[in-house]
PDB file of C-alpha atoms in Angstrom:
ATOM      1  CA  MET A 257      24.062  22.565  52.419  1.00  0.00           C
ATOM      2  CA  VAL A 258      20.758  24.356  51.809  1.00  0.00           C
ATOM      3  CA  THR A 259      17.989  22.689  49.828  1.00  0.00           C
ATOM      4  CA  ILE A 260      16.215  24.906  47.315  1.00  0.00           C
ATOM      5  CA  GLY A 261      13.128  23.826  45.433  1.00  0.00           C
ATOM      6  CA  VAL A 262      12.375  24.721  41.841  1.00  0.00           C
ATOM      7  CA  LEU A 263       8.679  24.993  41.066  1.00  0.00           C
ATOM      8  CA  ALA A 264       8.278  22.598  38.151  1.00  0.00           C
ATOM      9  CA  LEU A 265       4.992  23.606  36.544  1.00  0.00           C
ATOM     10  CA  GLN A 266       6.487  25.613  33.666  1.00  0.00           C
ATOM     11  CA  GLY A 267       9.707  27.205  32.497  1.00  0.00           C
ATOM     12  CA  ASP A 268      13.439  26.450  32.591  1.00  0.00           C
ATOM     13  CA  VAL A 269      13.300  23.996  35.475  1.00  0.00           C
ATOM     14  CA  ALA A 270      16.418  21.985  34.534  1.00  0.00           C
ATOM     15  CA  GLU A 271      18.420  25.168  33.921  1.00  0.00           C
ATOM     16  CA  HIS A 272      17.511  26.551  37.362  1.00  0.00           C
ATOM     17  CA  VAL A 273      18.416  23.213  38.966  1.00  0.00           C
ATOM     18  CA  ARG A 274      21.848  23.262  37.308  1.00  0.00           C
ATOM     19  CA  ALA A 275      22.468  26.888  38.299  1.00  0.00           C
ATOM     20  CA  LEU A 276      21.539  26.232  41.928  1.00  0.00           C
ATOM     21  CA  GLU A 277      23.733  23.131  42.133  1.00  0.00           C
ATOM     22  CA  ALA A 278      26.624  25.050  40.552  1.00  0.00           C
ATOM     23  CA  SER A 279      26.091  27.677  43.269  1.00  0.00           C
ATOM     24  CA  GLY A 280      26.484  25.181  46.115  1.00  0.00           C
ATOM     25  CA  ALA A 281      22.868  24.290  46.883  1.00  0.00           C
ATOM     26  CA  ARG A 282      20.991  21.006  46.766  1.00  0.00           C
ATOM     27  CA  ALA A 283      18.147  21.467  44.244  1.00  0.00           C
ATOM     28  CA  ARG A 284      14.796  19.697  44.367  1.00  0.00           C
ATOM     29  CA  VAL A 285      11.998  19.725  41.804  1.00  0.00           C
ATOM     30  CA  VAL A 286       8.649  20.698  43.357  1.00  0.00           C
ATOM     31  CA  ARG A 287       5.339  19.707  41.747  1.00  0.00           C
ATOM     32  CA  ARG A 288       3.319  18.585  44.772  1.00  0.00           C
ATOM     33  CA  GLU A 289       2.871  19.844  48.331  1.00  0.00           C
ATOM     34  CA  PRO A 290       4.826  16.971  50.009  1.00  0.00           C
ATOM     35  CA  GLU A 291       7.889  17.943  47.950  1.00  0.00           C
ATOM     36  CA  LEU A 292       8.012  21.230  49.868  1.00  0.00           C
ATOM     37  CA  ASP A 293       9.026  19.354  53.025  1.00  0.00           C
ATOM     38  CA  GLY A 294      12.631  20.143  53.931  1.00  0.00           C
ATOM     39  CA  VAL A 295      12.948  22.897  51.313  1.00  0.00           C
ATOM     40  CA  ASP A 296      14.776  25.980  52.622  1.00  0.00           C
ATOM     41  CA  GLY A 297      13.907  28.236  49.700  1.00  0.00           C
ATOM     42  CA  LEU A 298      12.139  28.171  46.354  1.00  0.00           C
ATOM     43  CA  VAL A 299      12.707  29.362  42.786  1.00  0.00           C
ATOM     44  CA  VAL A 300       9.627  30.251  40.732  1.00  0.00           C
ATOM     45  CA  PRO A 301      10.703  30.075  37.058  1.00  0.00           C
ATOM     46  CA  GLY A 302       9.330  31.892  34.052  1.00  0.00           C
ATOM     47  CA  GLY A 303       6.505  30.700  31.857  1.00  0.00           C
ATOM     48  CA  GLU A 304       3.087  32.187  31.110  1.00  0.00           C
ATOM     49  CA  SER A 305       1.887  33.903  34.252  1.00  0.00           C
ATOM     50  CA  THR A 306      -1.863  33.359  33.889  1.00  0.00           C
ATOM     51  CA  THR A 307      -1.339  29.677  33.095  1.00  0.00           C
ATOM     52  CA  MET A 308       1.027  29.379  36.068  1.00  0.00           C
ATOM     53  CA  SER A 309      -1.642  30.851  38.335  1.00  0.00           C
ATOM     54  CA  LYS A 310      -4.136  28.201  37.183  1.00  0.00           C
ATOM     55  CA  LEU A 311      -1.594  25.375  37.518  1.00  0.00           C
ATOM     56  CA  LEU A 312      -0.705  26.427  41.072  1.00  0.00           C
ATOM     57  CA  VAL A 313      -4.363  25.959  41.996  1.00  0.00           C
ATOM     58  CA  SER A 314      -4.927  22.738  40.049  1.00  0.00           C
ATOM     59  CA  PHE A 315      -1.794  21.144  41.545  1.00  0.00           C
ATOM     60  CA  GLY A 316      -2.876  22.202  45.053  1.00  0.00           C
ATOM     61  CA  LEU A 317       0.238  24.303  45.536  1.00  0.00           C
ATOM     62  CA  PHE A 318      -1.001  27.879  45.808  1.00  0.00           C
ATOM     63  CA  ASP A 319      -2.231  27.788  49.416  1.00  0.00           C
ATOM     64  CA  PRO A 320       0.678  25.799  50.907  1.00  0.00           C
ATOM     65  CA  LEU A 321       3.171  27.999  49.052  1.00  0.00           C
ATOM     66  CA  ALA A 322       1.386  31.136  50.204  1.00  0.00           C
ATOM     67  CA  ARG A 323       1.634  29.895  53.808  1.00  0.00           C
ATOM     68  CA  ARG A 324       5.345  29.075  53.502  1.00  0.00           C
ATOM     69  CA  ILE A 325       6.166  32.382  51.813  1.00  0.00           C
ATOM     70  CA  GLY A 326       4.078  34.277  54.366  1.00  0.00           C
ATOM     71  CA  ALA A 327       6.035  32.526  57.123  1.00  0.00           C
ATOM     72  CA  GLY A 328       9.306  33.819  55.705  1.00  0.00           C
ATOM     73  CA  MET A 329      10.556  31.167  53.283  1.00  0.00           C
ATOM     74  CA  PRO A 330      13.132  32.699  50.900  1.00  0.00           C
ATOM     75  CA  VAL A 331      11.871  32.804  47.336  1.00  0.00           C
ATOM     76  CA  TYR A 332      13.176  34.012  43.993  1.00  0.00           C
ATOM     77  CA  GLY A 333      11.012  34.577  40.916  1.00  0.00           C
ATOM     78  CA  SER A 334      12.217  35.140  37.353  1.00  0.00           C
ATOM     79  CA  CYS A 335      10.006  36.676  34.633  1.00  0.00           C
ATOM     80  CA  ALA A 336       6.570  35.083  35.249  1.00  0.00           C
ATOM     81  CA  GLY A 337       7.910  34.212  38.699  1.00  0.00           C
ATOM     82  CA  MET A 338       8.349  37.946  39.324  1.00  0.00           C
ATOM     83  CA  ILE A 339       4.674  38.436  38.466  1.00  0.00           C
ATOM     84  CA  ALA A 340       3.687  35.627  40.844  1.00  0.00           C
ATOM     85  CA  LEU A 341       5.533  37.321  43.729  1.00  0.00           C
ATOM     86  CA  ALA A 342       3.979  40.755  43.166  1.00  0.00           C
ATOM     87  CA  SER A 343       1.346  42.433  45.295  1.00  0.00           C
ATOM     88  CA  THR A 344      -0.307  44.066  42.253  1.00  0.00           C
ATOM     89  CA  ILE A 345      -0.357  43.008  38.592  1.00  0.00           C
ATOM     90  CA  VAL A 346      -1.095  45.427  35.752  1.00  0.00           C
ATOM     91  CA  ASP A 347      -2.605  43.884  32.585  1.00  0.00           C
ATOM     92  CA  GLY A 348      -3.234  40.571  34.332  1.00  0.00           C
ATOM     93  CA  ARG A 349      -6.473  38.587  34.332  1.00  0.00           C
ATOM     94  CA  ASP A 350      -9.052  39.450  36.968  1.00  0.00           C
ATOM     95  CA  ASP A 351      -8.776  35.935  38.413  1.00  0.00           C
ATOM     96  CA  GLN A 352      -4.960  35.810  38.322  1.00  0.00           C
ATOM     97  CA  LEU A 353      -3.449  34.937  41.704  1.00  0.00           C
ATOM     98  CA  CYS A 354      -0.208  36.265  43.157  1.00  0.00           C
ATOM     99  CA  PHE A 355       1.573  35.713  46.457  1.00  0.00           C
ATOM    100  CA  GLY A 356       2.161  39.341  47.467  1.00  0.00           C
ATOM    101  CA  ALA A 357       5.644  38.426  48.677  1.00  0.00           C
ATOM    102  CA  LEU A 358       7.021  41.751  47.472  1.00  0.00           C
ATOM    103  CA  ASP A 359       5.209  45.085  47.753  1.00  0.00           C
ATOM    104  CA  MET A 360       5.450  46.021  44.083  1.00  0.00           C
ATOM    105  CA  VAL A 361       3.364  46.770  41.025  1.00  0.00           C
ATOM    106  CA  VAL A 362       4.389  44.606  38.046  1.00  0.00           C
ATOM    107  CA  ARG A 363       3.271  45.109  34.443  1.00  0.00           C
ATOM    108  CA  ARG A 364       2.940  41.910  32.392  1.00  0.00           C
ATOM    109  CA  ASN A 365       4.699  41.786  28.993  1.00  0.00           C
ATOM    110  CA  ALA A 366       5.925  45.343  29.571  1.00  0.00           C
ATOM    111  CA  PHE A 367       8.860  44.950  27.184  1.00  0.00           C
ATOM    112  CA  GLY A 368       6.569  43.745  24.397  1.00  0.00           C
ATOM    113  CA  ARG A 369       5.844  40.506  22.607  1.00  0.00           C
ATOM    114  CA  GLN A 370       8.139  37.563  21.831  1.00  0.00           C
ATOM    115  CA  ILE A 371       9.626  39.455  18.900  1.00  0.00           C
ATOM    116  CA  ASP A 372      10.778  42.167  21.323  1.00  0.00           C
ATOM    117  CA  SER A 373      12.853  39.751  23.413  1.00  0.00           C
ATOM    118  CA  HIS A 374      16.398  41.003  23.914  1.00  0.00           C
ATOM    119  CA  GLU A 375      19.609  40.727  25.902  1.00  0.00           C
ATOM    120  CA  GLU A 376      21.643  43.353  27.714  1.00  0.00           C
ATOM    121  CA  ASP A 377      24.529  43.640  30.157  1.00  0.00           C
ATOM    122  CA  LEU A 378      23.203  44.716  33.539  1.00  0.00           C
ATOM    123  CA  ARG A 379      24.850  46.015  36.651  1.00  0.00           C
ATOM    124  CA  VAL A 380      23.134  44.265  39.568  1.00  0.00           C
ATOM    125  CA  GLU A 381      23.590  45.493  43.130  1.00  0.00           C
ATOM    126  CA  GLY A 382      25.219  42.775  45.219  1.00  0.00           C
ATOM    127  CA  ILE A 383      26.872  40.996  42.276  1.00  0.00           C
ATOM    128  CA  ALA A 384      30.591  41.565  41.791  1.00  0.00           C
ATOM    129  CA  GLY A 385      32.718  40.786  38.758  1.00  0.00           C
ATOM    130  CA  GLY A 386      31.200  43.056  36.149  1.00  0.00           C
ATOM    131  CA  PRO A 387      27.842  43.207  34.380  1.00  0.00           C
ATOM    132  CA  LEU A 388      25.521  40.227  34.190  1.00  0.00           C
ATOM    133  CA  ARG A 389      24.214  39.188  30.775  1.00  0.00           C
ATOM    134  CA  ALA A 390      20.441  39.386  31.121  1.00  0.00           C
ATOM    135  CA  VAL A 391      17.985  37.674  28.762  1.00  0.00           C
ATOM    136  CA  PHE A 392      14.496  39.210  28.522  1.00  0.00           C
ATOM    137  CA  ILE A 393      11.693  37.104  26.963  1.00  0.00           C
ATOM    138  CA  ARG A 394       8.222  38.706  26.878  1.00  0.00           C
ATOM    139  CA  ALA A 395       9.392  40.239  30.113  1.00  0.00           C
ATOM    140  CA  PRO A 396       7.531  42.225  32.748  1.00  0.00           C
ATOM    141  CA  TRP A 397       8.938  45.191  34.584  1.00  0.00           C
ATOM    142  CA  VAL A 398       8.274  46.746  37.972  1.00  0.00           C
ATOM    143  CA  GLU A 399       6.364  50.026  37.853  1.00  0.00           C
ATOM    144  CA  SER A 400       6.758  50.886  41.542  1.00  0.00           C
ATOM    145  CA  VAL A 401       7.922  49.396  44.833  1.00  0.00           C
ATOM    146  CA  GLY A 402       6.754  49.837  48.385  1.00  0.00           C
ATOM    147  CA  PRO A 403       8.739  50.398  51.570  1.00  0.00           C
ATOM    148  CA  GLY A 404      11.542  47.936  52.187  1.00  0.00           C
ATOM    149  CA  VAL A 405      11.750  46.682  48.583  1.00  0.00           C
ATOM    150  CA  ARG A 406      15.129  47.569  47.112  1.00  0.00           C
ATOM    151  CA  VAL A 407      15.667  48.165  43.402  1.00  0.00           C
ATOM    152  CA  ILE A 408      18.874  46.313  42.474  1.00  0.00           C
ATOM    153  CA  ALA A 409      18.882  46.681  38.672  1.00  0.00           C
ATOM    154  CA  ARG A 410      17.331  48.868  35.985  1.00  0.00           C
ATOM    155  CA  SER A 411      17.225  48.255  32.261  1.00  0.00           C
ATOM    156  CA  GLY A 412      19.906  50.157  30.386  1.00  0.00           C
ATOM    157  CA  ASN A 413      21.718  50.718  33.691  1.00  0.00           C
ATOM    158  CA  ARG A 414      19.978  54.096  33.767  1.00  0.00           C
ATOM    159  CA  GLU A 415      18.699  55.784  36.909  1.00  0.00           C
ATOM    160  CA  ASP A 416      15.342  56.252  35.179  1.00  0.00           C
ATOM    161  CA  GLY A 417      15.348  52.883  33.395  1.00  0.00           C
ATOM    162  CA  PRO A 418      12.601  50.326  33.958  1.00  0.00           C
ATOM    163  CA  ILE A 419      13.041  48.355  37.184  1.00  0.00           C
ATOM    164  CA  VAL A 420      14.075  44.792  36.314  1.00  0.00           C
ATOM    165  CA  ALA A 421      15.401  43.346  39.596  1.00  0.00           C
ATOM    166  CA  VAL A 422      14.274  43.845  43.186  1.00  0.00           C
ATOM    167  CA  ARG A 423      15.011  42.416  46.582  1.00  0.00           C
ATOM    168  CA  LYS A 424      13.672  42.426  50.106  1.00  0.00           C
ATOM    169  CA  GLY A 425      15.967  40.352  52.292  1.00  0.00           C
ATOM    170  CA  ALA A 426      15.856  36.789  50.993  1.00  0.00           C
ATOM    171  CA  VAL A 427      12.979  37.466  48.602  1.00  0.00           C
ATOM    172  CA  MET A 428      14.121  38.424  45.097  1.00  0.00           C
ATOM    173  CA  ALA A 429      12.651  38.859  41.639  1.00  0.00           C
ATOM    174  CA  THR A 430      13.988  39.577  38.161  1.00  0.00           C
ATOM    175  CA  SER A 431      12.355  40.411  34.841  1.00  0.00           C
ATOM    176  CA  PHE A 432      15.116  38.484  33.110  1.00  0.00           C
ATOM    177  CA  HIS A 433      16.267  34.853  32.992  1.00  0.00           C
ATOM    178  CA  PRO A 434      19.663  34.406  34.732  1.00  0.00           C
ATOM    179  CA  GLU A 435      19.434  30.636  34.329  1.00  0.00           C
ATOM    180  CA  ILE A 436      20.180  31.084  30.603  1.00  0.00           C
ATOM    181  CA  GLY A 437      23.791  31.430  29.496  1.00  0.00           C
ATOM    182  CA  GLY A 438      25.877  29.781  32.190  1.00  0.00           C
ATOM    183  CA  ASP A 439      26.494  32.810  34.440  1.00  0.00           C
ATOM    184  CA  HIS A 440      25.293  31.611  37.850  1.00  0.00           C
ATOM    185  CA  ARG A 441      26.065  34.724  39.887  1.00  0.00           C
ATOM    186  CA  PHE A 442      22.430  35.650  40.497  1.00  0.00           C
ATOM    187  CA  HIS A 443      21.647  32.151  41.723  1.00  0.00           C
ATOM    188  CA  ALA A 444      24.712  32.336  43.979  1.00  0.00           C
ATOM    189  CA  LEU A 445      23.334  35.595  45.397  1.00  0.00           C
ATOM    190  CA  PHE A 446      20.044  33.850  46.179  1.00  0.00           C
ATOM    191  CA  VAL A 447      21.744  30.788  47.662  1.00  0.00           C
ATOM    192  CA  ASP A 448      23.743  33.078  49.975  1.00  0.00           C
ATOM    193  CA  ALA A 449      20.512  34.847  50.966  1.00  0.00           C
ATOM    194  CA  VAL A 450      18.874  31.513  51.806  1.00  0.00           C
ATOM    195  CA  ARG A 451      21.881  30.504  53.935  1.00  0.00           C
ATOM    196  CA  GLY A 452      21.694  33.776  55.835  1.00  0.00           C
ATOM    197  CA  SER A 453      17.921  33.834  56.263  1.00  0.00           C
ATOM    198  CA  GLY A 454      17.661  31.727  59.402  1.00  0.00           C
ATOM    199  CA  GLN A 455      14.962  29.656  57.667  1.00  0.00           C
ATOM    200  CA  CYS A 456      17.118  26.604  56.921  1.00  0.00           C
ATOM    201  CA  ALA A 457      15.727  23.251  58.012  1.00  0.00           C
TER     202      ALA A 457
END
């Protein structure tokens, strides 16, 4: 059984833990560097991306996480987690840190403010069984991707729709929150990617 950490600085930590466990993984809450030991992959939940950047530094987690991700640890980021995994952030703070795990340009709050939060049924490449109900809350989107980063979902299921899910091997990111609503298929996709990554302890 793979062990997947959930970064527990902000966001739907308990919901991600439940979704991972329902998908056949052992889940572990991660707040400090020693809790990364024995973790095969990591989920970076949503929250407020600039605050998350500051908390990663104040908890002493940014540098060790950057090393692990740079060494190939599988990682999945939802909403603010997507922003944290980007190589470039549009409309972010000048001092906002990101891991550069995916070669992509992400725009913060691209879908608008809290009042513009919405849900839609998305077709996601790699997920069988029909559309996935996706919840967007002050969500970012991806403006462009670099070589090797695959677009796996677009808003509205349109070819020209905003990019809302991407993947490069066992590194994934979504604009939406799949931990909400009880459909664990996206987490199962990530768990399978972790198992197949060759990074398991």
